[in-house]
Tab-separated table of C-alpha atoms in Angstrom:
chain	number	residue	atom	x	y	z
A	29	MET	CA	31.720	85.587	-14.147
A	30	ARG	CA	32.922	85.988	-10.581
A	31	ASP	CA	35.196	83.359	-9.078
A	32	GLU	CA	32.646	82.619	-6.364
A	33	GLU	CA	29.929	82.000	-8.936
A	34	GLN	CA	32.201	79.722	-10.968
A	35	ALA	CA	33.084	77.773	-7.827
A	36	ARG	CA	29.394	77.434	-6.939
A	37	ARG	CA	28.548	76.169	-10.416
A	38	ARG	CA	31.449	73.745	-10.343
A	39	ARG	CA	30.282	72.343	-6.969
A	40	ILE	CA	26.747	71.833	-8.268
A	41	LEU	CA	27.985	70.142	-11.423
A	42	GLY	CA	30.416	68.001	-9.439
A	43	ARG	CA	27.674	66.799	-7.088
A	44	ALA	CA	25.422	65.990	-10.020
A	45	VAL	CA	28.107	64.040	-11.851
A	46	PHE	CA	29.037	62.071	-8.735
A	47	GLY	CA	25.335	61.408	-8.158
A	48	ILE	CA	24.952	60.034	-11.675
A	49	ALA	CA	28.080	57.893	-11.327
A	50	THR	CA	26.735	56.524	-8.029
A	51	GLU	CA	23.374	55.656	-9.582
A	52	ILE	CA	25.110	53.852	-12.447
A	53	SER	CA	27.138	51.833	-9.927
A	54	ARG	CA	24.008	50.950	-7.966
A	55	PHE	CA	22.233	49.816	-11.110
A	56	ARG	CA	25.196	47.777	-12.348
A	57	SER	CA	25.506	46.073	-8.948
A	58	GLY	CA	21.830	45.089	-9.045
A	59	SER	CA	20.866	47.185	-6.036
A	60	SER	CA	18.529	49.429	-8.044
A	61	THR	CA	16.062	49.012	-10.879
A	62	ILE	CA	15.839	50.738	-14.234
A	63	SER	CA	13.011	52.805	-12.765
A	64	ASP	CA	15.223	53.913	-9.853
A	65	LEU	CA	18.054	54.694	-12.249
A	66	GLU	CA	15.810	56.696	-14.554
A	67	SER	CA	14.232	58.829	-11.844
A	68	ARG	CA	17.469	59.555	-9.983
A	69	VAL	CA	19.532	60.330	-13.083
A	70	ASP	CA	16.734	62.628	-14.238
A	71	VAL	CA	16.925	64.565	-10.960
A	72	TRP	CA	20.712	64.870	-11.125
A	73	VAL	CA	20.653	65.985	-14.762
A	74	GLY	CA	17.904	68.490	-13.961
A	75	SER	CA	20.089	69.990	-11.236
A	76	MET	CA	22.673	70.854	-13.913
A	77	SER	CA	20.310	72.963	-16.012
A	78	GLU	CA	21.455	76.345	-14.755
A	79	VAL	CA	25.147	75.601	-14.279
A	80	VAL	CA	26.238	74.177	-17.638
A	81	ASP	CA	25.978	75.617	-21.094
A	82	PRO	CA	22.839	74.619	-23.044
A	83	GLU	CA	24.681	72.334	-25.463
A	84	GLN	CA	26.324	70.392	-22.660
A	85	PHE	CA	23.028	70.183	-20.796
A	86	GLU	CA	21.295	68.782	-23.888
A	87	THR	CA	23.952	66.075	-24.156
A	88	TRP	CA	23.268	64.977	-20.564
A	89	ARG	CA	19.501	65.246	-21.111
A	90	ARG	CA	19.630	63.161	-24.307
A	91	GLU	CA	21.299	60.276	-22.467
A	92	ALA	CA	18.857	60.517	-19.537
A	93	ASN	CA	15.993	60.417	-22.042
A	94	ARG	CA	17.274	57.126	-23.465
A	95	ILE	CA	16.937	55.532	-20.015
A	96	GLU	CA	13.521	57.116	-19.611
A	97	PHE	CA	12.395	55.688	-22.959
A	98	VAL	CA	13.341	52.135	-21.940
A	99	ASN	CA	11.648	52.515	-18.565
A	100	ALA	CA	8.482	53.957	-20.148
A	101	SER	CA	8.334	51.103	-22.667
A	102	MET	CA	8.554	48.559	-19.867
A	103	ILE	CA	5.815	50.321	-17.880
A	104	ASP	CA	3.546	50.748	-20.921
A	105	GLU	CA	3.837	47.064	-21.766
A	106	GLY	CA	3.569	45.886	-18.155
A	107	ARG	CA	7.001	44.262	-18.194
A	108	THR	CA	9.431	43.976	-15.298
A	109	GLY	CA	12.381	43.172	-17.519
A	110	SER	CA	13.912	44.750	-20.571
A	111	THR	CA	14.233	43.243	-24.040
A	112	PRO	CA	17.662	42.421	-25.504
A	113	GLU	CA	17.446	45.587	-27.618
A	114	GLU	CA	16.563	47.651	-24.563
A	115	ASN	CA	19.443	46.058	-22.647
A	116	GLU	CA	21.767	47.124	-25.425
A	117	THR	CA	20.401	50.673	-25.269
A	118	ILE	CA	20.832	50.734	-21.499
A	119	GLN	CA	24.417	49.465	-21.679
A	120	GLU	CA	25.333	51.957	-24.430
A	121	THR	CA	23.762	54.781	-22.454
A	122	LEU	CA	25.510	53.822	-19.227
A	123	ALA	CA	28.836	53.597	-21.048
A	124	THR	CA	28.297	57.053	-22.545
A	125	LEU	CA	27.334	58.520	-19.165
A	126	GLU	CA	30.379	56.915	-17.547
A	127	VAL	CA	32.637	58.546	-20.141
A	128	MET	CA	30.921	61.880	-19.492
A	129	CYS	CA	31.450	61.422	-15.732
A	130	ARG	CA	35.066	60.308	-16.004
A	131	PRO	CA	36.750	63.735	-15.862
A	132	TRP	CA	34.991	64.259	-12.535
A	133	THR	CA	35.356	60.783	-11.055
A	134	ASP	CA	38.829	59.565	-12.049
A	135	LEU	CA	41.342	59.348	-9.251
A	136	ASP	CA	44.965	60.236	-9.732
A	137	ASP	CA	47.679	57.801	-8.548
A	138	LEU	CA	48.145	59.464	-5.158
A	139	GLU	CA	44.399	59.487	-4.423
A	140	ARG	CA	44.107	55.837	-5.411
A	141	ARG	CA	47.073	54.790	-3.210
A	142	VAL	CA	45.695	56.706	-0.213
A	143	LEU	CA	42.274	55.092	-0.592
A	144	GLU	CA	43.821	51.645	-0.952
A	145	MET	CA	45.836	52.188	2.240
A	146	LEU	CA	42.730	53.379	4.096
A	147	VAL	CA	40.806	50.195	3.340
A	148	ALA	CA	43.707	47.730	3.521
A	149	GLY	CA	43.398	44.730	5.823
A	150	ASP	CA	41.345	41.630	6.416
A	151	GLU	CA	38.793	42.959	8.868
A	152	PRO	CA	35.232	42.221	7.619
A	153	ARG	CA	34.288	45.909	7.573
A	154	MET	CA	37.325	46.682	5.422
A	155	ARG	CA	36.465	43.905	2.962
A	156	ARG	CA	33.069	45.532	2.372
A	157	LEU	CA	34.723	48.886	1.713
A	158	GLN	CA	37.276	47.322	-0.610
């Protein structure tokens, strides 16, 4: 495979992984619902279909399907909240997805120090970024 094609595939995969990590953060912070999480993760996983090998894609798809199953159960039963069992499934799935995202989202020490310096201070806007 040409270097340009590999770079293109890597960019697409990187964007998708960062998108998934962002959606997980939004859900964990309470700023999105399970329905939002399910639909957005599904889109990001779908964008990977042509840039990762089929086995890797199926691993991502399997985890996205677990979120979809919980969301569908809630919709089918007319519920706005999840059951304790569904909560456990969601938390396990999010933990698995976070591990899958980690190679793409971990910062090295230098990156972390630079970011900390960029948002240092007591100004209200900086506190939000921190």
